[in-house]
CSV table of C-alpha atoms in Angstrom, one decimal:
chain,number,residue,atom,x,y,z
A,141,UNK,CA,8.5,2.0,-16.0
A,142,UNK,CA,5.2,3.7,-16.4
A,143,UNK,CA,3.3,1.7,-13.9
A,144,UNK,CA,6.0,1.7,-11.2
A,145,UNK,CA,6.0,5.5,-11.2
A,146,UNK,CA,2.4,5.5,-10.1
A,147,UNK,CA,2.7,2.7,-7.6
A,148,UNK,CA,4.7,4.3,-4.8
A,149,UNK,CA,4.7,8.0,-3.8
A,150,UNK,CA,6.5,8.0,-0.4
A,151,UNK,CA,10.0,9.3,-0.7
A,152,UNK,CA,12.4,12.2,-1.8
A,153,UNK,CA,16.1,13.0,-2.7
A,154,UNK,CA,19.7,12.3,-3.8
A,155,UNK,CA,23.0,14.3,-3.9
A,156,UNK,CA,23.9,17.0,-1.3
A,157,UNK,CA,26.5,19.6,-2.2
A,158,UNK,CA,24.9,23.0,-2.6
A,159,UNK,CA,25.5,26.5,-1.2
A,160,UNK,CA,23.8,27.2,2.1
A,161,UNK,CA,21.4,30.1,2.3
A,162,UNK,CA,19.4,31.1,5.4
A,163,UNK,CA,16.5,33.5,5.7
A,164,UNK,CA,14.6,34.7,8.8
A,165,UNK,CA,10.9,34.3,8.8
A,166,UNK,CA,10.1,37.8,7.7
A,167,UNK,CA,13.0,38.9,5.6
A,168,UNK,CA,15.9,37.3,3.6
A,169,UNK,CA,19.4,37.4,5.3
A,170,UNK,CA,22.7,37.3,3.4
A,171,UNK,CA,24.0,33.9,2.5
A,172,UNK,CA,26.7,32.5,4.7
A,173,UNK,CA,30.2,32.9,3.4
A,174,UNK,CA,31.2,30.1,1.0
A,175,UNK,CA,34.1,28.9,3.2
A,176,UNK,CA,31.7,28.2,6.2
A,177,UNK,CA,29.2,26.2,4.1
A,178,UNK,CA,29.1,22.4,4.7
A,179,UNK,CA,29.2,20.3,1.6
A,180,UNK,CA,26.6,17.9,3.0
A,181,UNK,CA,24.1,20.7,4.1
A,182,UNK,CA,21.1,21.2,1.9
A,183,UNK,CA,20.2,24.6,0.4
A,184,UNK,CA,17.9,25.9,3.1
A,185,UNK,CA,15.8,29.0,2.7
A,186,UNK,CA,13.3,30.9,4.9
A,187,UNK,CA,14.8,29.4,8.2
A,188,UNK,CA,16.5,30.4,11.4
A,189,UNK,CA,19.4,28.0,10.9
A,190,UNK,CA,21.9,26.7,13.5
A,191,UNK,CA,24.5,24.0,12.9
A,192,UNK,CA,25.8,21.7,15.7
A,193,UNK,CA,28.3,18.9,15.7
A,194,UNK,CA,26.8,15.7,17.2
A,195,UNK,CA,28.5,15.2,20.5
A,196,UNK,CA,26.8,12.0,21.7
A,197,UNK,CA,24.4,9.3,20.5
A,198,UNK,CA,22.0,10.4,17.8
A,199,UNK,CA,19.0,9.0,19.6
A,200,UNK,CA,19.8,10.9,22.8
A,201,UNK,CA,20.3,14.1,20.8
A,202,UNK,CA,16.9,13.7,18.9
A,203,UNK,CA,15.1,12.8,22.2
A,204,UNK,CA,16.4,16.0,23.8
A,205,UNK,CA,15.4,18.1,20.9
A,206,UNK,CA,11.9,16.5,20.8
A,207,UNK,CA,11.4,17.2,24.5
A,208,UNK,CA,12.3,20.8,24.2
A,209,UNK,CA,10.2,21.5,21.1
A,210,UNK,CA,7.1,23.3,22.5
A,211,UNK,CA,6.9,25.3,19.3
A,212,UNK,CA,7.3,23.9,15.8
A,213,UNK,CA,10.8,23.5,14.5
A,214,UNK,CA,13.0,21.3,12.4
A,215,UNK,CA,16.2,19.2,12.9
A,216,UNK,CA,18.1,17.3,10.3
A,217,UNK,CA,21.3,15.6,9.3
A,218,UNK,CA,22.7,13.9,6.2
A,219,UNK,CA,24.0,10.4,5.4
A,220,UNK,CA,25.4,8.8,2.3
A,221,UNK,CA,22.7,7.7,-0.2
A,222,UNK,CA,22.7,4.2,-1.6
A,223,UNK,CA,24.1,3.9,-5.1
A,224,UNK,CA,21.5,4.3,-7.8
A,225,UNK,CA,20.8,5.7,-11.2
A,226,UNK,CA,17.8,7.5,-9.8
A,227,UNK,CA,17.1,10.8,-8.1
A,228,UNK,CA,14.3,11.2,-5.6
A,229,UNK,CA,12.8,14.7,-5.8
A,230,UNK,CA,9.9,16.6,-4.2
A,231,UNK,CA,6.7,17.0,-6.2
A,232,UNK,CA,5.9,20.6,-7.3
A,233,UNK,CA,3.7,22.7,-5.0
A,234,UNK,CA,1.1,22.6,-7.8
A,235,UNK,CA,0.8,18.8,-7.4
A,236,UNK,CA,2.7,18.0,-10.7
A,237,UNK,CA,5.7,15.8,-10.5
A,238,UNK,CA,8.9,17.5,-11.7
A,239,UNK,CA,11.4,16.1,-14.1
A,240,UNK,CA,14.1,17.9,-12.1
A,241,UNK,CA,14.5,18.4,-8.3
A,242,UNK,CA,12.9,21.7,-7.2
A,243,UNK,CA,11.8,23.4,-4.1
A,244,UNK,CA,10.8,21.3,-1.1
A,245,UNK,CA,8.3,23.3,1.0
A,246,UNK,CA,8.5,21.6,4.3
A,247,UNK,CA,5.5,23.4,5.8
A,248,UNK,CA,3.2,22.6,2.8
A,249,UNK,CA,0.8,19.6,2.8
A,250,UNK,CA,2.3,18.2,-0.4
A,251,UNK,CA,4.3,15.1,0.5
A,252,UNK,CA,4.5,13.9,-3.2
A,253,UNK,CA,7.8,12.6,-4.4
A,254,UNK,CA,9.1,11.5,-7.7
A,255,UNK,CA,12.0,9.2,-8.6
A,256,UNK,CA,13.8,10.1,-11.9
A,257,UNK,CA,16.7,8.7,-13.8
A,258,UNK,CA,19.7,10.8,-13.3
A,259,UNK,CA,21.1,12.9,-16.2
A,260,UNK,CA,23.5,10.8,-18.2
A,261,UNK,CA,26.3,13.2,-17.6
A,262,UNK,CA,26.2,12.6,-13.9
A,263,UNK,CA,28.8,10.0,-12.8
A,264,UNK,CA,27.1,7.3,-10.8
A,265,UNK,CA,30.3,6.8,-8.7
A,266,UNK,CA,29.9,10.5,-7.5
A,267,UNK,CA,29.1,10.6,-3.8
A,268,UNK,CA,25.5,11.6,-3.0
A,269,UNK,CA,23.8,12.0,0.3
A,270,UNK,CA,20.2,12.3,1.6
A,271,UNK,CA,19.1,14.6,4.4
A,272,UNK,CA,16.7,13.2,7.0
A,273,UNK,CA,14.5,16.0,8.5
A,274,UNK,CA,12.3,15.8,11.6
A,275,UNK,CA,9.6,18.3,12.4
A,276,UNK,CA,8.8,18.6,16.2
A,277,UNK,CA,6.0,20.4,17.8
A,278,UNK,CA,4.3,20.1,21.3
A,279,UNK,CA,7.4,18.0,22.4
A,280,UNK,CA,6.8,15.3,19.8
A,281,UNK,CA,8.1,14.5,16.3
A,282,UNK,CA,5.1,15.0,14.0
A,283,UNK,CA,6.7,14.6,10.5
A,284,UNK,CA,9.8,13.1,8.8
A,285,UNK,CA,11.0,14.1,5.4
A,286,UNK,CA,13.8,12.9,3.1
A,287,UNK,CA,15.3,15.6,0.9
A,288,UNK,CA,18.5,16.5,-1.0
A,289,UNK,CA,20.5,19.5,-2.0
A,290,UNK,CA,19.1,19.1,-5.4
A,291,UNK,CA,15.9,20.3,-3.9
A,292,UNK,CA,16.0,23.7,-2.2
A,293,UNK,CA,14.4,23.4,1.2
A,294,UNK,CA,12.0,26.1,2.4
A,295,UNK,CA,11.4,25.7,6.2
A,296,UNK,CA,8.5,28.1,6.3
A,297,UNK,CA,10.3,30.6,8.7
A,298,UNK,CA,10.8,28.0,11.5
A,299,UNK,CA,13.9,27.3,13.5
A,300,UNK,CA,16.1,24.7,11.8
A,301,UNK,CA,19.0,22.8,13.6
A,302,UNK,CA,21.5,21.0,11.3
A,303,UNK,CA,23.5,18.2,12.9
A,304,UNK,CA,26.9,17.2,11.6
A,305,UNK,CA,28.9,13.9,12.2
A,306,UNK,CA,25.9,11.5,12.2
A,307,UNK,CA,26.8,7.9,11.6
A,308,UNK,CA,24.5,6.1,9.1
A,309,UNK,CA,24.1,3.0,11.3
A,310,UNK,CA,22.8,5.2,14.2
A,311,UNK,CA,20.4,6.8,11.9
A,312,UNK,CA,19.0,3.5,10.7
A,313,UNK,CA,18.7,2.2,14.3
A,314,UNK,CA,16.7,5.3,15.3
A,315,UNK,CA,14.4,5.2,12.3
A,316,UNK,CA,13.7,1.5,12.7
A,317,UNK,CA,11.8,2.3,15.9
A,318,UNK,CA,9.1,4.2,14.0
A,319,UNK,CA,8.7,1.4,11.4
A,320,UNK,CA,8.2,-1.3,14.1
A,321,UNK,CA,5.4,0.5,15.9
A,322,UNK,CA,3.3,1.7,12.9
A,323,UNK,CA,0.2,0.0,11.7
A,324,UNK,CA,0.8,-0.1,8.0
A,325,UNK,CA,-2.7,-1.4,7.3
A,326,UNK,CA,-3.9,2.2,7.6
A,327,UNK,CA,-2.2,3.1,4.3
A,328,UNK,CA,-1.3,6.6,5.2
A,329,UNK,CA,2.1,7.3,3.5
A,330,UNK,CA,2.6,10.5,5.6
A,331,UNK,CA,3.0,8.6,8.8
A,332,UNK,CA,6.3,8.5,10.5
A,333,UNK,CA,6.7,4.7,9.9
A,334,UNK,CA,6.2,5.1,6.1
A,335,UNK,CA,8.7,8.0,5.9
A,336,UNK,CA,11.2,6.1,8.1
A,337,UNK,CA,11.0,3.0,5.9
A,338,UNK,CA,11.7,5.2,2.9
A,339,UNK,CA,14.7,6.8,4.6
A,340,UNK,CA,16.1,3.5,5.7
A,341,UNK,CA,16.0,2.1,2.2
A,342,UNK,CA,18.0,5.1,0.9
A,343,UNK,CA,20.9,4.8,3.4
A,344,UNK,CA,24.1,3.6,1.8
A,345,UNK,CA,24.9,1.3,4.8
A,346,UNK,CA,24.7,-2.5,5.4
A,347,UNK,CA,22.6,-1.8,8.5
A,348,UNK,CA,19.8,-0.7,6.1
A,349,UNK,CA,19.9,-4.2,4.5
A,350,UNK,CA,19.6,-5.8,7.8
A,351,UNK,CA,16.7,-3.6,8.9
A,352,UNK,CA,14.8,-4.3,5.7
A,353,UNK,CA,15.4,-8.0,6.1
A,354,UNK,CA,13.9,-7.8,9.6
A,355,UNK,CA,10.7,-6.2,8.2
A,356,UNK,CA,9.9,-9.1,5.8
A,357,UNK,CA,9.8,-11.9,8.3
A,358,UNK,CA,6.6,-13.9,8.1
A,359,UNK,CA,5.6,-12.8,11.6
A,360,UNK,CA,5.6,-9.1,10.5
A,361,UNK,CA,2.4,-7.4,9.3
A,362,UNK,CA,1.5,-8.0,5.6
A,363,UNK,CA,1.5,-4.4,4.5
A,364,UNK,CA,4.9,-3.9,6.1
A,365,UNK,CA,6.3,-6.9,4.3
A,366,UNK,CA,4.8,-5.6,1.0
A,367,UNK,CA,6.3,-2.1,1.3
A,368,UNK,CA,9.6,-3.4,2.5
A,369,UNK,CA,9.8,-5.7,-0.5
A,370,UNK,CA,9.3,-2.8,-2.8
A,371,UNK,CA,12.3,-1.0,-1.4
A,372,UNK,CA,14.4,-4.1,-1.5
A,373,UNK,CA,13.8,-4.1,-5.3
A,374,UNK,CA,13.9,-0.4,-5.9
A,375,UNK,CA,17.0,0.6,-3.8
A,376,UNK,CA,19.0,-2.3,-2.4
A,377,UNK,CA,20.6,-3.8,-5.5
A,378,UNK,CA,22.1,-7.3,-5.2
A,379,UNK,CA,21.5,-7.6,-1.5
A,380,UNK,CA,17.9,-6.7,-2.0
A,381,UNK,CA,17.5,-9.2,-4.8
A,382,UNK,CA,18.8,-12.0,-2.7
A,383,UNK,CA,16.2,-11.1,0.0
A,384,UNK,CA,13.4,-11.0,-2.5
A,385,UNK,CA,14.4,-14.4,-3.9
A,386,UNK,CA,14.1,-15.7,-0.4
A,387,UNK,CA,10.6,-14.1,0.0
A,388,UNK,CA,9.5,-15.4,-3.3
A,389,UNK,CA,10.2,-19.0,-2.2
A,390,UNK,CA,9.3,-18.9,1.5
A,391,UNK,CA,6.7,-16.2,2.3
A,392,UNK,CA,3.5,-18.1,3.2
A,393,UNK,CA,1.1,-15.3,2.1
A,394,UNK,CA,0.3,-15.4,-1.6
A,395,UNK,CA,-0.6,-11.7,-1.5
A,396,UNK,CA,2.9,-10.8,-0.3
A,397,UNK,CA,4.4,-13.1,-2.9
A,398,UNK,CA,2.3,-11.4,-5.6
A,399,UNK,CA,3.7,-8.0,-4.4
A,400,UNK,CA,7.2,-9.5,-4.6
A,401,UNK,CA,6.8,-9.9,-8.3
A,402,UNK,CA,6.2,-6.1,-8.6
A,403,UNK,CA,9.3,-5.5,-6.4
A,404,UNK,CA,11.4,-7.7,-8.7
A,405,UNK,CA,10.1,-5.8,-11.7
A,406,UNK,CA,11.5,-2.5,-10.4
A,407,UNK,CA,14.9,-4.1,-9.5
A,408,UNK,CA,17.7,-3.2,-11.9
A,409,UNK,CA,19.5,-6.5,-11.2
A,410,UNK,CA,19.4,-8.8,-14.3
A,411,UNK,CA,18.7,-11.9,-12.3
A,412,UNK,CA,15.4,-10.3,-11.1
A,413,UNK,CA,13.8,-11.3,-14.4
A,414,UNK,CA,14.9,-15.0,-13.9
A,415,UNK,CA,13.2,-15.0,-10.6
A,416,UNK,CA,10.0,-13.5,-12.1
A,417,UNK,CA,10.1,-16.2,-14.7
A,418,UNK,CA,10.5,-18.9,-12.0
A,419,UNK,CA,7.5,-17.5,-10.1
A,420,UNK,CA,5.3,-17.3,-13.2
A,421,UNK,CA,6.0,-21.1,-13.9
A,422,UNK,CA,6.3,-22.6,-10.4
A,423,UNK,CA,4.4,-20.7,-7.7
A,424,UNK,CA,1.6,-22.6,-6.3
A,425,UNK,CA,-0.8,-19.7,-6.4
A,426,UNK,CA,-2.5,-18.9,-9.7
A,427,UNK,CA,-2.8,-15.3,-8.5
A,428,UNK,CA,1.0,-15.0,-8.0
A,429,UNK,CA,1.7,-16.6,-11.4
A,430,UNK,CA,-0.7,-14.2,-13.0
A,431,UNK,CA,1.0,-11.2,-11.4
A,432,UNK,CA,4.4,-12.4,-12.4
A,433,UNK,CA,3.2,-12.6,-16.0
A,434,UNK,CA,1.9,-9.1,-15.8
A,435,UNK,CA,5.1,-7.6,-14.5
A,436,UNK,CA,7.2,-9.6,-16.9
A,437,UNK,CA,5.2,-8.0,-19.7
A,438,UNK,CA,6.3,-4.6,-18.4
A,439,UNK,CA,9.9,-5.7,-18.6
A,440,UNK,CA,9.3,-7.2,-22.1
A,441,UNK,CA,12.3,-8.8,-23.8
A,442,UNK,CA,12.6,-12.3,-25.3
A,443,UNK,CA,12.7,-14.1,-22.0
A,444,UNK,CA,9.5,-12.5,-20.8
A,445,UNK,CA,7.7,-13.2,-24.1
A,446,UNK,CA,8.7,-16.8,-24.1
A,447,UNK,CA,7.4,-17.3,-20.5
A,448,UNK,CA,4.1,-15.5,-21.3
A,449,UNK,CA,3.4,-17.6,-24.3
A,450,UNK,CA,4.4,-20.7,-22.5
A,451,UNK,CA,1.9,-19.9,-19.8
A,452,UNK,CA,-0.9,-19.5,-22.4
A,453,UNK,CA,-0.1,-22.9,-23.7
A,454,UNK,CA,0.8,-24.8,-20.6
A,455,UNK,CA,-0.6,-23.3,-17.3
A,456,UNK,CA,-3.3,-25.6,-16.0
A,457,UNK,CA,-5.5,-22.7,-14.8
A,458,UNK,CA,-7.6,-20.9,-17.4
A,459,UNK,CA,-7.6,-17.6,-15.3
A,460,UNK,CA,-3.8,-17.6,-15.5
A,461,UNK,CA,-3.9,-18.2,-19.2
A,462,UNK,CA,-6.2,-15.2,-19.5
A,463,UNK,CA,-3.9,-13.1,-17.4
A,464,UNK,CA,-1.1,-14.1,-19.7
A,465,UNK,CA,-3.1,-13.0,-22.7
A,466,UNK,CA,-3.5,-9.6,-21.0
A,467,UNK,CA,0.2,-9.5,-20.3
A,468,UNK,CA,0.8,-9.8,-24.1
A,469,UNK,CA,-1.4,-6.7,-24.5
A,470,UNK,CA,0.9,-4.8,-22.2
A,471,UNK,CA,4.0,-5.6,-24.2
A,472,UNK,CA,5.3,-3.3,-27.0
A,473,UNK,CA,2.9,-3.6,-29.9
A,474,UNK,CA,5.5,-5.0,-32.3
A,475,UNK,CA,6.0,-7.9,-29.9
A,476,UNK,CA,2.5,-8.2,-28.4
A,477,UNK,CA,0.2,-7.8,-31.3
A,478,UNK,CA,1.5,-10.6,-33.5
A,479,UNK,CA,1.5,-13.0,-30.5
A,480,UNK,CA,-2.1,-12.0,-29.7
A,481,UNK,CA,-3.2,-12.7,-33.3
A,482,UNK,CA,-1.5,-16.1,-33.1
A,483,UNK,CA,-3.3,-17.0,-29.9
A,484,UNK,CA,-6.6,-15.8,-31.4
A,485,UNK,CA,-6.1,-18.0,-34.4
A,486,UNK,CA,-4.6,-21.2,-32.8
A,487,UNK,CA,-5.3,-21.6,-29.1
A,488,UNK,CA,-7.6,-24.5,-28.3
A,489,UNK,CA,-9.2,-22.9,-25.3
A,490,UNK,CA,-12.3,-20.8,-26.4
A,491,UNK,CA,-12.0,-18.5,-23.3
A,492,UNK,CA,-8.3,-17.7,-24.2
A,493,UNK,CA,-9.1,-17.0,-27.8
A,494,UNK,CA,-11.9,-14.7,-26.8
A,495,UNK,CA,-9.6,-12.9,-24.4
A,496,UNK,CA,-7.0,-12.5,-27.2
A,497,UNK,CA,-9.7,-11.1,-29.5
A,498,UNK,CA,-10.8,-8.6,-26.9
A,499,UNK,CA,-7.3,-7.2,-26.3
A,500,UNK,CA,-6.6,-7.0,-30.1
A,501,UNK,CA,-9.7,-4.9,-30.3
A,502,UNK,CA,-8.4,-2.5,-27.7
A,503,UNK,CA,-5.0,-2.2,-29.4
A,504,UNK,CA,-6.1,0.1,-32.3
A,505,UNK,CA,-3.3,-1.6,-34.3
A,506,UNK,CA,-3.7,-1.9,-38.1
A,507,UNK,CA,-2.5,-5.5,-38.0
A,508,UNK,CA,-5.4,-6.3,-35.6
A,509,UNK,CA,-7.9,-4.6,-37.9
A,510,UNK,CA,-6.6,-6.6,-40.9
A,511,UNK,CA,-7.0,-9.8,-38.8
A,512,UNK,CA,-10.6,-8.9,-37.9
A,513,UNK,CA,-11.4,-8.2,-41.6
A,514,UNK,CA,-10.0,-11.6,-42.5
A,515,UNK,CA,-12.0,-13.4,-39.9
A,516,UNK,CA,-15.2,-11.6,-40.8
A,517,UNK,CA,-14.8,-12.3,-44.5
A,518,UNK,CA,-14.5,-16.1,-44.0
């Protein structure tokens, strides 16, 4: 969906099964022998790499590493990735988003990420994993990244510790702490809480569902509830949809519910459209109803078209009617333009007819031009 691709740039990465390469800061070293390479280890370059088996709790290991990190260094591990037809990749160093996963330069300032549909030849049941990477300096974690072996990792010549044997539930429990303490109102998607929220959402573990559910309670901050709702739709499948349906009915904040309509629009669960339709018809807020209509238009389809045209005819709020007209303009032209012409010709509300005429004028469609010629000739 074209709009959804722009709306969130705060994550990275799928599958992990590449050959390990390590290079010291100044010169490249030979790649490790194939038999010693771990299948869940990303393809690391330009790093002084060490691999350790996790011997105790993950939180204790990371706390010790953090306390000993006077100089900049990285530590990371992998966990299974939630099932999806999407890959999450690093943006290119030139700022352009890649269509395929490429180099992730951990020491660059580019945190852009892109979420692409996987190649049709890739079997969805194939196991994928994400790597969670922490950068420590001055005895404190300063950065968290999520990457995959599909993206080669350049560690900028820094020490890099790779942990094996990490349990997904322990990873989620550790990352939750960063989400809970962050002020999401600041809107900086490079902060540890934002990165941690992304990482949690991509874990293939039920603990991730429980964590996201805890973030959307009405007592939580508005921005956290909004961002958690996005990930519920984007990454958490049926469990995420069930939580979004609960939010749609019970969250007391109309701005949050309006954001839920967007989260439903990125869900790939068929029932998400039904909930968007319900919100477009029944939500008490005209703002929420209008947003539901807008995102329904992005989904298109007969169900969406019927709901949008019904809103134009039956919603009691003129502003919602006008938003529904705009929603028609966002639909594929073969569906939207004829309906806009019908509204411009027959609707009883002058403001609605005017809105339909305006969007027809923006369409550059020959049918719209023919309609205007007919109107002007009368």
